[in-house]
PDB file of C-alpha atoms in Angstrom:
ATOM      1  CA  UNK A  19     -36.326 -25.103  20.319  1.00  0.00           C
ATOM      2  CA  UNK A  20     -35.315 -22.852  23.686  1.00  0.00           C
ATOM      3  CA  UNK A  21     -36.656 -21.530  26.801  1.00  0.00           C
ATOM      4  CA  UNK A  22     -35.943 -17.236  26.896  1.00  0.00           C
ATOM      5  CA  UNK A  23     -35.983 -15.589  30.559  1.00  0.00           C
ATOM      6  CA  UNK A  24     -34.994 -12.355  31.292  1.00  0.00           C
ATOM      7  CA  UNK A  25     -34.577  -9.480  34.069  1.00  0.00           C
ATOM      8  CA  UNK A  26     -34.437  -5.948  33.003  1.00  0.00           C
ATOM      9  CA  UNK A  27     -34.325  -2.633  34.803  1.00  0.00           C
ATOM     10  CA  UNK A  28     -35.155   0.797  32.964  1.00  0.00           C
ATOM     11  CA  UNK A  29     -35.147   4.258  34.863  1.00  0.00           C
ATOM     12  CA  UNK A  30     -35.712   7.367  32.298  1.00  0.00           C
ATOM     13  CA  UNK A  31     -35.563  10.707  33.631  1.00  0.00           C
ATOM     14  CA  UNK A  32     -35.774  13.477  30.312  1.00  0.00           C
ATOM     15  CA  UNK A  33     -34.621  17.297  31.265  1.00  0.00           C
ATOM     16  CA  UNK A  34     -34.528  20.308  29.976  1.00  0.00           C
ATOM     17  CA  UNK A  35     -31.634  21.292  27.888  1.00  0.00           C
ATOM     18  CA  UNK A  36     -30.857  22.945  24.490  1.00  0.00           C
ATOM     19  CA  UNK A  37     -33.513  21.641  22.620  1.00  0.00           C
ATOM     20  CA  UNK A  38     -36.325  23.180  25.099  1.00  0.00           C
ATOM     21  CA  UNK A  39     -38.205  22.381  28.159  1.00  0.00           C
ATOM     22  CA  UNK A  40     -38.742  18.476  28.977  1.00  0.00           C
ATOM     23  CA  UNK A  41     -42.013  16.599  27.983  1.00  0.00           C
ATOM     24  CA  UNK A  42     -44.606  16.191  30.473  1.00  0.00           C
ATOM     25  CA  UNK A  43     -43.815  14.561  33.812  1.00  0.00           C
ATOM     26  CA  UNK A  44     -46.056  11.184  32.862  1.00  0.00           C
ATOM     27  CA  UNK A  45     -43.511  10.702  29.660  1.00  0.00           C
ATOM     28  CA  UNK A  46     -40.199  11.975  31.109  1.00  0.00           C
ATOM     29  CA  UNK A  47     -39.692   9.933  34.109  1.00  0.00           C
ATOM     30  CA  UNK A  48     -40.235   6.495  33.682  1.00  0.00           C
ATOM     31  CA  UNK A  49     -39.249   3.550  35.863  1.00  0.00           C
ATOM     32  CA  UNK A  50     -39.784  -0.204  35.119  1.00  0.00           C
ATOM     33  CA  UNK A  51     -38.219  -3.868  36.395  1.00  0.00           C
ATOM     34  CA  UNK A  52     -39.497  -6.265  33.854  1.00  0.00           C
ATOM     35  CA  UNK A  53     -39.320  -9.695  34.491  1.00  0.00           C
ATOM     36  CA  UNK A  54     -39.806 -11.446  31.099  1.00  0.00           C
ATOM     37  CA  UNK A  55     -40.117 -15.129  29.924  1.00  0.00           C
ATOM     38  CA  UNK A  56     -40.570 -16.385  26.127  1.00  0.00           C
ATOM     39  CA  UNK A  57     -40.152 -19.003  23.528  1.00  0.00           C
ATOM     40  CA  UNK A  58     -37.943 -18.818  20.430  1.00  0.00           C
ATOM     41  CA  UNK A  59     -37.466 -21.629  17.679  1.00  0.00           C
ATOM     42  CA  UNK A  60     -34.438 -21.828  15.271  1.00  0.00           C
ATOM     43  CA  UNK A  61     -34.706 -23.785  12.107  1.00  0.00           C
ATOM     44  CA  UNK A  62     -31.411 -25.260  10.598  1.00  0.00           C
ATOM     45  CA  UNK A  63     -30.807 -24.676   6.792  1.00  0.00           C
ATOM     46  CA  UNK A  64     -27.624 -23.090   6.593  1.00  0.00           C
ATOM     47  CA  UNK A  65     -25.654 -21.948   3.505  1.00  0.00           C
ATOM     48  CA  UNK A  66     -22.055 -20.758   3.505  1.00  0.00           C
ATOM     49  CA  UNK A  67     -20.735 -17.772   0.838  1.00  0.00           C
ATOM     50  CA  UNK A  68     -18.088 -16.008   0.519  1.00  0.00           C
ATOM     51  CA  UNK A  69     -17.739 -12.239  -0.192  1.00  0.00           C
ATOM     52  CA  UNK A  70     -21.175 -11.319   0.988  1.00  0.00           C
ATOM     53  CA  UNK A  71     -20.686  -8.772   3.741  1.00  0.00           C
ATOM     54  CA  UNK A  72     -17.176  -9.383   4.788  1.00  0.00           C
ATOM     55  CA  UNK A  73     -13.882  -9.053   2.220  1.00  0.00           C
ATOM     56  CA  UNK A  74     -12.496 -12.203   1.496  1.00  0.00           C
ATOM     57  CA  UNK A  75     -14.456 -14.158   4.156  1.00  0.00           C
ATOM     58  CA  UNK A  76     -16.590 -17.318   4.285  1.00  0.00           C
ATOM     59  CA  UNK A  77     -19.823 -16.457   6.403  1.00  0.00           C
ATOM     60  CA  UNK A  78     -22.922 -18.465   7.493  1.00  0.00           C
ATOM     61  CA  UNK A  79     -26.215 -17.470   6.989  1.00  0.00           C
ATOM     62  CA  UNK A  80     -29.465 -19.333   7.940  1.00  0.00           C
ATOM     63  CA  UNK A  81     -32.505 -19.781   5.676  1.00  0.00           C
ATOM     64  CA  UNK A  82     -34.625 -21.932   7.704  1.00  0.00           C
ATOM     65  CA  UNK A  83     -37.869 -19.874   9.286  1.00  0.00           C
ATOM     66  CA  UNK A  84     -36.717 -18.528  12.735  1.00  0.00           C
ATOM     67  CA  UNK A  85     -38.751 -16.933  15.360  1.00  0.00           C
ATOM     68  CA  UNK A  86     -39.300 -15.768  19.141  1.00  0.00           C
ATOM     69  CA  UNK A  87     -41.933 -14.170  21.377  1.00  0.00           C
ATOM     70  CA  UNK A  88     -41.490 -12.578  24.876  1.00  0.00           C
ATOM     71  CA  UNK A  89     -44.069 -11.224  27.053  1.00  0.00           C
ATOM     72  CA  UNK A  90     -42.745  -9.583  30.332  1.00  0.00           C
ATOM     73  CA  UNK A  91     -44.335  -7.767  33.241  1.00  0.00           C
ATOM     74  CA  UNK A  92     -43.232  -4.712  35.537  1.00  0.00           C
ATOM     75  CA  UNK A  93     -44.612  -4.938  38.679  1.00  0.00           C
ATOM     76  CA  UNK A  94     -45.332  -2.040  41.029  1.00  0.00           C
ATOM     77  CA  UNK A  95     -42.693  -2.874  43.470  1.00  0.00           C
ATOM     78  CA  UNK A  96     -40.714   0.288  45.050  1.00  0.00           C
ATOM     79  CA  UNK A  97     -40.187   3.011  42.446  1.00  0.00           C
ATOM     80  CA  UNK A  98     -41.201   0.655  39.337  1.00  0.00           C
ATOM     81  CA  UNK A  99     -44.445   1.640  37.876  1.00  0.00           C
ATOM     82  CA  UNK A 100     -46.832  -1.060  36.585  1.00  0.00           C
ATOM     83  CA  UNK A 101     -46.553  -2.094  32.767  1.00  0.00           C
ATOM     84  CA  UNK A 102     -46.661  -5.352  30.645  1.00  0.00           C
ATOM     85  CA  UNK A 103     -44.623  -5.533  27.357  1.00  0.00           C
ATOM     86  CA  UNK A 104     -44.481  -8.176  24.295  1.00  0.00           C
ATOM     87  CA  UNK A 105     -41.771  -8.624  21.355  1.00  0.00           C
ATOM     88  CA  UNK A 106     -42.242 -10.990  18.381  1.00  0.00           C
ATOM     89  CA  UNK A 107     -39.487 -11.575  16.085  1.00  0.00           C
ATOM     90  CA  UNK A 108     -38.988 -13.901  12.936  1.00  0.00           C
ATOM     91  CA  UNK A 109     -36.171 -14.403   9.804  1.00  0.00           C
ATOM     92  CA  UNK A 110     -36.282 -16.755   6.894  1.00  0.00           C
ATOM     93  CA  UNK A 111     -34.447 -16.612   3.456  1.00  0.00           C
ATOM     94  CA  UNK A 112     -34.402 -18.563   0.130  1.00  0.00           C
ATOM     95  CA  UNK A 113     -31.866 -19.323  -2.666  1.00  0.00           C
ATOM     96  CA  UNK A 114     -32.143 -17.262  -5.848  1.00  0.00           C
ATOM     97  CA  UNK A 115     -30.348 -17.393  -9.284  1.00  0.00           C
ATOM     98  CA  UNK A 116     -26.574 -16.687  -8.292  1.00  0.00           C
ATOM     99  CA  UNK A 117     -27.060 -15.761  -4.612  1.00  0.00           C
ATOM    100  CA  UNK A 118     -30.218 -15.979  -1.826  1.00  0.00           C
ATOM    101  CA  UNK A 119     -32.615 -13.560  -0.136  1.00  0.00           C
ATOM    102  CA  UNK A 120     -33.156 -13.179   3.571  1.00  0.00           C
ATOM    103  CA  UNK A 121     -36.455 -11.175   5.087  1.00  0.00           C
ATOM    104  CA  UNK A 122     -36.435 -10.489   8.896  1.00  0.00           C
ATOM    105  CA  UNK A 123     -39.298  -8.474  10.865  1.00  0.00           C
ATOM    106  CA  UNK A 124     -39.744  -7.308  14.510  1.00  0.00           C
ATOM    107  CA  UNK A 125     -42.244  -5.980  16.781  1.00  0.00           C
ATOM    108  CA  UNK A 126     -42.460  -4.716  20.248  1.00  0.00           C
ATOM    109  CA  UNK A 127     -44.780  -2.504  22.155  1.00  0.00           C
ATOM    110  CA  UNK A 128     -45.305  -1.952  25.829  1.00  0.00           C
ATOM    111  CA  UNK A 129     -48.636  -1.485  27.805  1.00  0.00           C
ATOM    112  CA  UNK A 130     -49.345   0.760  30.539  1.00  0.00           C
ATOM    113  CA  UNK A 131     -52.906   2.188  30.002  1.00  0.00           C
ATOM    114  CA  UNK A 132     -52.946   1.512  26.415  1.00  0.00           C
ATOM    115  CA  UNK A 133     -50.112   0.673  23.601  1.00  0.00           C
ATOM    116  CA  UNK A 134     -46.838   2.716  24.235  1.00  0.00           C
ATOM    117  CA  UNK A 135     -43.718   2.714  22.447  1.00  0.00           C
ATOM    118  CA  UNK A 136     -44.689   0.480  19.514  1.00  0.00           C
ATOM    119  CA  UNK A 137     -42.127  -0.641  16.921  1.00  0.00           C
ATOM    120  CA  UNK A 138     -42.557  -2.580  13.912  1.00  0.00           C
ATOM    121  CA  UNK A 139     -39.788  -3.288  11.871  1.00  0.00           C
ATOM    122  CA  UNK A 140     -39.117  -5.350   8.501  1.00  0.00           C
ATOM    123  CA  UNK A 141     -36.829  -5.593   5.834  1.00  0.00           C
ATOM    124  CA  UNK A 142     -35.636  -7.766   3.091  1.00  0.00           C
ATOM    125  CA  UNK A 143     -32.346  -8.260   1.312  1.00  0.00           C
ATOM    126  CA  UNK A 144     -30.701  -9.941  -1.820  1.00  0.00           C
ATOM    127  CA  UNK A 145     -27.551 -10.530  -2.600  1.00  0.00           C
ATOM    128  CA  UNK A 146     -26.313 -11.909  -6.058  1.00  0.00           C
ATOM    129  CA  UNK A 147     -22.595 -13.162  -6.514  1.00  0.00           C
ATOM    130  CA  UNK A 148     -20.788 -12.880  -9.632  1.00  0.00           C
ATOM    131  CA  UNK A 149     -16.991 -14.031  -8.943  1.00  0.00           C
ATOM    132  CA  UNK A 150     -15.253 -10.974  -7.122  1.00  0.00           C
ATOM    133  CA  UNK A 151     -18.509  -9.047  -7.734  1.00  0.00           C
ATOM    134  CA  UNK A 152     -21.483  -8.888  -5.124  1.00  0.00           C
ATOM    135  CA  UNK A 153     -24.814  -7.104  -5.911  1.00  0.00           C
ATOM    136  CA  UNK A 154     -26.676  -6.004  -2.753  1.00  0.00           C
ATOM    137  CA  UNK A 155     -30.520  -4.689  -2.737  1.00  0.00           C
ATOM    138  CA  UNK A 156     -31.970  -3.688   0.344  1.00  0.00           C
ATOM    139  CA  UNK A 157     -35.621  -2.483   1.593  1.00  0.00           C
ATOM    140  CA  UNK A 158     -36.389  -2.105   5.140  1.00  0.00           C
ATOM    141  CA  UNK A 159     -39.090  -0.077   7.039  1.00  0.00           C
ATOM    142  CA  UNK A 160     -39.856   0.980  10.645  1.00  0.00           C
ATOM    143  CA  UNK A 161     -42.871   2.177  12.105  1.00  0.00           C
ATOM    144  CA  UNK A 162     -43.860   3.574  15.563  1.00  0.00           C
ATOM    145  CA  UNK A 163     -47.061   4.331  17.452  1.00  0.00           C
ATOM    146  CA  UNK A 164     -46.774   6.549  20.591  1.00  0.00           C
ATOM    147  CA  UNK A 165     -43.416   6.763  20.659  1.00  0.00           C
ATOM    148  CA  UNK A 166     -41.013   7.433  23.726  1.00  0.00           C
ATOM    149  CA  UNK A 167     -39.883  11.221  23.471  1.00  0.00           C
ATOM    150  CA  UNK A 168     -36.395  10.018  23.026  1.00  0.00           C
ATOM    151  CA  UNK A 169     -37.167   7.198  20.611  1.00  0.00           C
ATOM    152  CA  UNK A 170     -37.631   9.081  17.404  1.00  0.00           C
ATOM    153  CA  UNK A 171     -37.204   7.415  14.566  1.00  0.00           C
ATOM    154  CA  UNK A 172     -34.450   8.665  12.613  1.00  0.00           C
ATOM    155  CA  UNK A 173     -32.892   9.189   8.924  1.00  0.00           C
ATOM    156  CA  UNK A 174     -29.831   9.915   8.217  1.00  0.00           C
ATOM    157  CA  UNK A 175     -26.496   8.370   7.278  1.00  0.00           C
ATOM    158  CA  UNK A 176     -26.567   6.037  10.112  1.00  0.00           C
ATOM    159  CA  UNK A 177     -29.913   4.452   9.325  1.00  0.00           C
ATOM    160  CA  UNK A 178     -28.735   3.947   5.259  1.00  0.00           C
ATOM    161  CA  UNK A 179     -28.757   7.322   3.316  1.00  0.00           C
ATOM    162  CA  UNK A 180     -25.013   8.042   3.809  1.00  0.00           C
ATOM    163  CA  UNK A 181     -24.915  11.373   2.423  1.00  0.00           C
ATOM    164  CA  UNK A 182     -26.633  13.118   5.238  1.00  0.00           C
ATOM    165  CA  UNK A 183     -25.483  14.013   8.723  1.00  0.00           C
ATOM    166  CA  UNK A 184     -27.218  11.952  12.279  1.00  0.00           C
ATOM    167  CA  UNK A 185     -30.441  13.134  13.024  1.00  0.00           C
ATOM    168  CA  UNK A 186     -31.009  14.742   9.401  1.00  0.00           C
ATOM    169  CA  UNK A 187     -34.823  13.948   9.769  1.00  0.00           C
ATOM    170  CA  UNK A 188     -37.125  12.202  12.563  1.00  0.00           C
ATOM    171  CA  UNK A 189     -40.464  11.151  12.777  1.00  0.00           C
ATOM    172  CA  UNK A 190     -42.645   8.190  13.494  1.00  0.00           C
ATOM    173  CA  UNK A 191     -42.009   6.383  10.494  1.00  0.00           C
ATOM    174  CA  UNK A 192     -39.117   5.395   7.406  1.00  0.00           C
ATOM    175  CA  UNK A 193     -38.948   3.337   4.456  1.00  0.00           C
ATOM    176  CA  UNK A 194     -35.181   2.850   3.302  1.00  0.00           C
ATOM    177  CA  UNK A 195     -34.298   1.349   0.054  1.00  0.00           C
ATOM    178  CA  UNK A 196     -30.390   0.841  -0.970  1.00  0.00           C
ATOM    179  CA  UNK A 197     -28.725  -0.935  -3.832  1.00  0.00           C
ATOM    180  CA  UNK A 198     -24.971  -1.515  -4.157  1.00  0.00           C
ATOM    181  CA  UNK A 199     -22.170  -3.077  -6.420  1.00  0.00           C
ATOM    182  CA  UNK A 200     -19.057  -4.400  -4.573  1.00  0.00           C
ATOM    183  CA  UNK A 201     -15.878  -6.013  -6.138  1.00  0.00           C
ATOM    184  CA  UNK A 202     -13.086  -7.443  -4.440  1.00  0.00           C
ATOM    185  CA  UNK A 203      -9.813  -5.734  -5.645  1.00  0.00           C
ATOM    186  CA  UNK A 204      -6.620  -7.119  -4.046  1.00  0.00           C
ATOM    187  CA  UNK A 205      -6.449 -10.222  -1.959  1.00  0.00           C
ATOM    188  CA  UNK A 206      -5.489 -10.863   1.584  1.00  0.00           C
ATOM    189  CA  UNK A 207      -2.013  -8.953   1.926  1.00  0.00           C
ATOM    190  CA  UNK A 208       0.593 -10.417   4.465  1.00  0.00           C
ATOM    191  CA  UNK A 209      -2.625 -12.304   6.096  1.00  0.00           C
ATOM    192  CA  UNK A 210      -3.677  -9.113   7.165  1.00  0.00           C
ATOM    193  CA  UNK A 211      -5.508  -6.988   4.825  1.00  0.00           C
ATOM    194  CA  UNK A 212      -7.801  -7.182   1.711  1.00  0.00           C
ATOM    195  CA  UNK A 213      -9.249  -4.115  -0.324  1.00  0.00           C
ATOM    196  CA  UNK A 214     -12.551  -3.913  -2.156  1.00  0.00           C
ATOM    197  CA  UNK A 215     -14.448  -0.968  -4.188  1.00  0.00           C
ATOM    198  CA  UNK A 216     -18.179  -0.284  -3.685  1.00  0.00           C
ATOM    199  CA  UNK A 217     -20.410   2.203  -6.039  1.00  0.00           C
ATOM    200  CA  UNK A 218     -24.270   2.810  -4.171  1.00  0.00           C
ATOM    201  CA  UNK A 219     -27.248   4.448  -4.423  1.00  0.00           C
ATOM    202  CA  UNK A 220     -29.643   5.153  -1.347  1.00  0.00           C
ATOM    203  CA  UNK A 221     -33.101   6.596  -0.789  1.00  0.00           C
ATOM    204  CA  UNK A 222     -35.090   7.093   2.201  1.00  0.00           C
ATOM    205  CA  UNK A 223     -38.696   8.674   3.135  1.00  0.00           C
ATOM    206  CA  UNK A 224     -39.662   9.872   6.395  1.00  0.00           C
ATOM    207  CA  UNK A 225     -43.013  10.949   8.106  1.00  0.00           C
ATOM    208  CA  UNK A 226     -44.685  12.023  11.311  1.00  0.00           C
ATOM    209  CA  UNK A 227     -43.582  14.436  14.011  1.00  0.00           C
ATOM    210  CA  UNK A 228     -41.352  16.564  14.186  1.00  0.00           C
ATOM    211  CA  UNK A 229     -40.117  17.025  11.022  1.00  0.00           C
ATOM    212  CA  UNK A 230     -43.060  15.900   8.928  1.00  0.00           C
ATOM    213  CA  UNK A 231     -42.558  14.082   5.306  1.00  0.00           C
ATOM    214  CA  UNK A 232     -38.966  13.933   3.667  1.00  0.00           C
ATOM    215  CA  UNK A 233     -37.401  12.211   1.069  1.00  0.00           C
ATOM    216  CA  UNK A 234     -33.949  11.980   0.807  1.00  0.00           C
ATOM    217  CA  UNK A 235     -31.528  10.258  -1.689  1.00  0.00           C
ATOM    218  CA  UNK A 236     -27.710   9.958  -2.702  1.00  0.00           C
ATOM    219  CA  UNK A 237     -25.116   8.135  -4.602  1.00  0.00           C
ATOM    220  CA  UNK A 238     -21.413   7.768  -4.256  1.00  0.00           C
ATOM    221  CA  UNK A 239     -18.790   5.586  -3.825  1.00  0.00           C
ATOM    222  CA  UNK A 240     -16.667   3.427  -0.891  1.00  0.00           C
ATOM    223  CA  UNK A 241     -13.360   1.811  -0.223  1.00  0.00           C
ATOM    224  CA  UNK A 242     -13.681  -1.383   1.588  1.00  0.00           C
ATOM    225  CA  UNK A 243     -10.570  -2.622   3.866  1.00  0.00           C
ATOM    226  CA  UNK A 244     -11.079  -6.404   5.347  1.00  0.00           C
ATOM    227  CA  UNK A 245      -9.171  -6.793   8.459  1.00  0.00           C
ATOM    228  CA  UNK A 246      -8.916 -10.802   7.851  1.00  0.00           C
ATOM    229  CA  UNK A 247      -7.768 -12.033  11.085  1.00  0.00           C
ATOM    230  CA  UNK A 248     -10.132 -10.084  13.292  1.00  0.00           C
ATOM    231  CA  UNK A 249     -12.825 -11.849  14.990  1.00  0.00           C
ATOM    232  CA  UNK A 250     -14.736  -8.787  15.496  1.00  0.00           C
ATOM    233  CA  UNK A 251     -14.912  -5.203  13.455  1.00  0.00           C
ATOM    234  CA  UNK A 252     -13.217  -6.997  10.634  1.00  0.00           C
ATOM    235  CA  UNK A 253     -14.102  -4.704   8.019  1.00  0.00           C
ATOM    236  CA  UNK A 254     -13.766  -0.816   7.692  1.00  0.00           C
ATOM    237  CA  UNK A 255     -16.068   0.899   5.579  1.00  0.00           C
ATOM    238  CA  UNK A 256     -14.997   4.600   3.991  1.00  0.00           C
ATOM    239  CA  UNK A 257     -17.556   6.038   1.941  1.00  0.00           C
ATOM    240  CA  UNK A 258     -17.916   9.233  -0.348  1.00  0.00           C
ATOM    241  CA  UNK A 259     -21.443   9.976  -1.005  1.00  0.00           C
ATOM    242  CA  UNK A 260     -23.505  13.000  -2.586  1.00  0.00           C
ATOM    243  CA  UNK A 261     -27.074  14.111  -1.368  1.00  0.00           C
ATOM    244  CA  UNK A 262     -29.274  14.981  -4.398  1.00  0.00           C
ATOM    245  CA  UNK A 263     -32.035  16.321  -2.115  1.00  0.00           C
ATOM    246  CA  UNK A 264     -31.589  18.847   0.888  1.00  0.00           C
ATOM    247  CA  UNK A 265     -32.283  18.020   4.257  1.00  0.00           C
ATOM    248  CA  UNK A 266     -34.807  20.110   6.455  1.00  0.00           C
ATOM    249  CA  UNK A 267     -31.500  22.510   7.104  1.00  0.00           C
ATOM    250  CA  UNK A 268     -31.456  22.707   2.997  1.00  0.00           C
ATOM    251  CA  UNK A 269     -27.857  20.831   2.796  1.00  0.00           C
ATOM    252  CA  UNK A 270     -26.721  19.089  -0.184  1.00  0.00           C
ATOM    253  CA  UNK A 271     -23.683  18.085  -1.560  1.00  0.00           C
ATOM    254  CA  UNK A 272     -20.812  15.713  -0.522  1.00  0.00           C
ATOM    255  CA  UNK A 273     -20.139  14.052   2.781  1.00  0.00           C
ATOM    256  CA  UNK A 274     -17.048  11.540   3.481  1.00  0.00           C
ATOM    257  CA  UNK A 275     -17.952   9.154   6.543  1.00  0.00           C
ATOM    258  CA  UNK A 276     -16.442   6.440   7.713  1.00  0.00           C
ATOM    259  CA  UNK A 277     -17.371   3.038   9.824  1.00  0.00           C
ATOM    260  CA  UNK A 278     -16.874  -0.831  10.812  1.00  0.00           C
ATOM    261  CA  UNK A 279     -19.251  -3.112   9.157  1.00  0.00           C
ATOM    262  CA  UNK A 280     -21.573  -2.432   6.434  1.00  0.00           C
ATOM    263  CA  UNK A 281     -23.898   0.367   5.909  1.00  0.00           C
ATOM    264  CA  UNK A 282     -27.159  -1.842   5.827  1.00  0.00           C
TER     265      UNK A 282
END
């Protein structure tokens, strides 16, 4: 069990630019000095598995229920505005045949004359491990209410639908589902690199302003390169994905992307 404390300074000023004039002043200028405190309980039911999100590495996962709650207040001192905020998060997991599953959630909001910038995130993921193969299924949702203008919820390649450019669709709600099969091809070479392949399919839905309702979907293949002696950023991901539903600009076709870490 842990006690949590933090001090956070937030100063936001939105200006006009290529996308048009700034929002109204009450939305485009915000200053907060949040003094926060909370409580966290972390359970202990650890398992160790290989070939999960890394290549040729053992990884630890905690299946025990864990969670935290934090409350904060910004006093009207100097330029700071008066506001409160709250955050809640939790996770748990369980063993399944040949693998395990994890579920997570997080919620946060600000209070200043009402609920502002409220966000609710929930997700579940399952792994099935068969020799050099790893099969992954993922579903997640993010819902927002009265969001700050700069915090629109994107549906794009960075949030799980890999054939779409950044900020392809924006709204205030999204739902994403992914399936992926990963296989280890080459074990550690010279204690430096390991190689694997992946095949995947992604689908996502987005609602709300400014883009309205959209459904995106893709499929593709990818190369996975494990940098086995690196302490951080130990996986390089290169994906080639084909969009099978158009984005708001009518674009489909193939997209090549690369990043460190898995896509979800």
